[in-house]
Amino acid sequence: MELRRRIVDSFNGKWMLISLIILFILPLVIGTGLYLKSIPLLEHHSLRQLVFSTNWAPSRSSFGFWSFISGSLYVTLISFLLSLPFCLFAAIYLTQFSSRFLLRIMHPVIDILSGLPSVIYGVWGILIVVPFIGDYLAPALGTTSTGYSVLAGGSVLAVMCIPYSLNMLIEIFRTVPCGLREASLSLGATSWEAVKHVVIRGNYPGIIAAFGLGIAKAFGETIAVMMVVGNVVSNSFNPLDPAYPLPALIANNYGEMLSIPLYDSALMFAALVLFIIIVIINLIFRFLIHKTRKK
Amino acid sequence: MKYRKRFEELFFKIISALMTYALIAVLVFIIGVIFYKGISALSWDILLKTPKGGYYYGGEGGVLNAIIGSLYIASGATFIAMIIGMPAALYLNVYLMRYKRTQNTIRFLLDTLWGIPSIVYGAFGFAMMLFLGMNASLLAGIITVSLLVLPIMVRTFDEILSTIPKGLMEASLALGSTRCETAYKIMLKQGFQGFITAVLLCFGRAIGDAASVLFTAGYSDQIPVNLDEPAATLPLAIFFQLSSPIPEVRERAFASALILTTIILVISLSARLFSMRFSQTNIR
C-alpha cells in the first residue's frame, strides 16, 4: 500500500478511536471533578446531615439541602402528573387512530416543541401561566398567590417534557406487531379495547421508562423553572406556594459563592447530587428501553 | 353492556384526539405569545446596536452583543462537537460493526450522557475553569457547551448511520478500501443527511442553552473580540433583562425572545429541508 495512504489511514483511524474514548471519559471526569470540589464540604459535614437537614445558612456554615431537594421533587411530581395524560393519549392517537396526514404534521410540531430553548418556555410562563395562576386560579380557589408557584413551575415543565416522553412513547408503540392488534380486533374487541389490552399492557416497561426519562429531564431543568417557581423556600404542600428547586439554587448563587467559605463546595455538591440522581434514573430506564427494543 | 362498550370507545377516542390537538394548540399558543409580545418591541436598533449605558438600567441600544456572542458560542461548540463526535459515530458504525453487543452498550451509555442536565455541565465547567485558572470567557463557554452537545451529535448521526445497508460497506471493503476510507468516503457520504441534521440540532441546542453558559461565558456589553473575553448570550440576555424592574428593558427581553425563537424555528425547518434534499442522491 502506498505510504501516504497508509499514514492518513492510521491517523484517521486513531483519531476516531480517541474521540470515542474522549466521549467515555467525559462522564467520569465530570463526576470526579464535582466530587473533588465537594470534598471540603464532605469533610466538615456528614452526608446524611447534608441531604436530610433543612437548615440552610451558608454564612453560619450550615448546609442542609433537603428543602431544595424536596422542592425539586415536588415540582417534578406536578409536572409528571400534568404531562401524563397528554403523552399517553397523544401517543396512542398518533400511532393507532390518526391519519398519516396528522402524523406528518405532528412530527415537526414535536420537533419544534422539543427544540425551543428553556428560556422561551420561561418567558411564556411569566407572560401567561404566572398571571393566570395569580389573577384567576388562586382567587377562584379562595386563596391568594403571587402566581410564582410550584404549580406554575410544574405546568411549564410539563409542556417542556411532553415532546421528550411523547417521542419515546411513539417509538415504543410503533414496535407493537400489527398482527397482534389485528388478532385482538378480529376477536371482537373494539379498537380502544385492542389498544388497552395489546398496546398498553404489552408495553408496561417501555411506558414506565419513557415517563421515567421525562421525570429525569424535568428534575434537572433549570432556567425555565427558576423563572416561574418563585425561588423561596416555603416547605408547604400547597402547590400555589413558591418553592426553591436544587438547580435554581445552583444557578442563583454562583455570583456570591466564592465570598463565603465552603459555599462553592456546597454548590458543587448540589451539582454532584443532581448528576448522580439523574445518571442513576437514566441508567435504569434506558436499560428498560433497550430491553424492550431488543424484543 | 353494548352501550358501555361503545361509550368507552367513543370517550377514549375523543379524549386522545383532543390531547393530540391540544399539543398543536400549545405550540401555536407559545409561539404566538412570543411573537405578539416581541413584534411590538422589535426594532432595527435592537438588532444592530450594542447596549449603551448598561443593559440592565434601560439605556439606549440593543442586544447585538448577545446575538453575536450566542452565534460565536454556538458555532464554536458545534465545531468542536463535530470534530470529536463525527469520527466517534463513524467508528461506532464501521469498526464495531461486528460487535453488536458493544455497539448497543455504547449507545446505551451515550443516551445516558444525553440526559445529564445542562446545569451540571455548567457547574463542571465552572469547576474546571477555576482549576485551570481561567476567567469567565468565550473559550470556557465554548468548551462547556461543546461537552453538552457532544452526545447529541454522536447519537443523532449514529441513528442515521445505523440504517445504512451493510452490503454497501461490505462492497467497499471488498474493493480494497480500508475501513477508514470506507468510513469517510462511503458512510459519511451516504449518511450526510444525518450529519447535517446532527449539526443543526447541536447548533439549536447550543444557542438556546442558558444554564451552561451562566457560569462559564459571563456577560458583557461589548462584542467579544478575543477568546478570553466574556461574552453575552441571547438566553442570558432574555433572562437578565426580564428580571429588570424597568418596563423598557423588559420589552427588550421580549424582542430578544422573538429573535431567539426565530433562529430556532429557522434551524428546525432547515434541518427538515436539508434532510430531504440530501437523502435524494443516496444509494438505496
XYZ file of C-alpha atoms in Angstrom, chain A residues 76 79-80 83 87 157 160-169 171-172 205-221 277-293, chain B residues 107-117 155:
64
model
C -41.186 17.314 39.144
C -45.110 18.211 36.007
C -45.320 14.431 35.729
C -47.903 15.644 31.315
C -48.204 11.989 26.429
C -42.022 21.828 32.969
C -41.284 21.081 28.122
C -41.194 17.382 28.910
C -44.185 16.303 26.819
C -42.306 16.142 23.482
C -39.488 14.214 25.116
C -41.658 11.445 26.577
C -44.049 11.544 23.633
C -41.291 10.844 21.122
C -40.192 7.791 23.059
C -43.737 6.527 23.530
C -41.312 4.857 19.051
C -42.299 2.158 21.531
C -41.794 -1.445 30.882
C -41.431 0.858 27.888
C -44.141 3.227 29.077
C -42.681 3.408 32.563
C -39.238 4.037 31.093
C -40.462 6.839 28.821
C -42.073 8.617 31.744
C -39.082 7.945 33.960
C -36.792 9.651 31.489
C -39.228 12.548 31.251
C -39.048 12.840 35.041
C -35.243 12.829 34.943
C -35.300 15.629 32.402
C -37.759 17.632 34.462
C -35.670 17.135 37.579
C -32.605 18.736 36.047
C -34.300 21.556 34.179
C -29.624 11.131 40.788
C -30.137 11.775 37.093
C -27.488 9.334 35.907
C -28.990 6.587 38.053
C -32.548 7.266 36.831
C -31.292 7.385 33.259
C -29.304 4.166 33.531
C -32.281 2.259 34.921
C -34.860 3.454 32.420
C -32.585 3.444 29.389
C -31.835 -0.150 30.248
C -35.558 -0.909 30.266
C -35.964 0.764 26.868
C -33.037 -1.108 25.350
C -34.559 -4.331 26.603
C -37.950 -3.652 25.081
C -36.335 -2.630 21.807
C -25.374 3.643 22.562
C -26.911 2.984 25.933
C -24.154 4.944 27.706
C -24.389 7.808 25.221
C -28.133 8.057 25.774
C -27.470 8.306 29.478
C -24.937 11.047 28.835
C -27.568 12.887 26.793
C -29.812 13.004 29.836
C -27.396 14.917 32.071
C -28.861 18.389 32.637
C -26.378 9.810 18.785
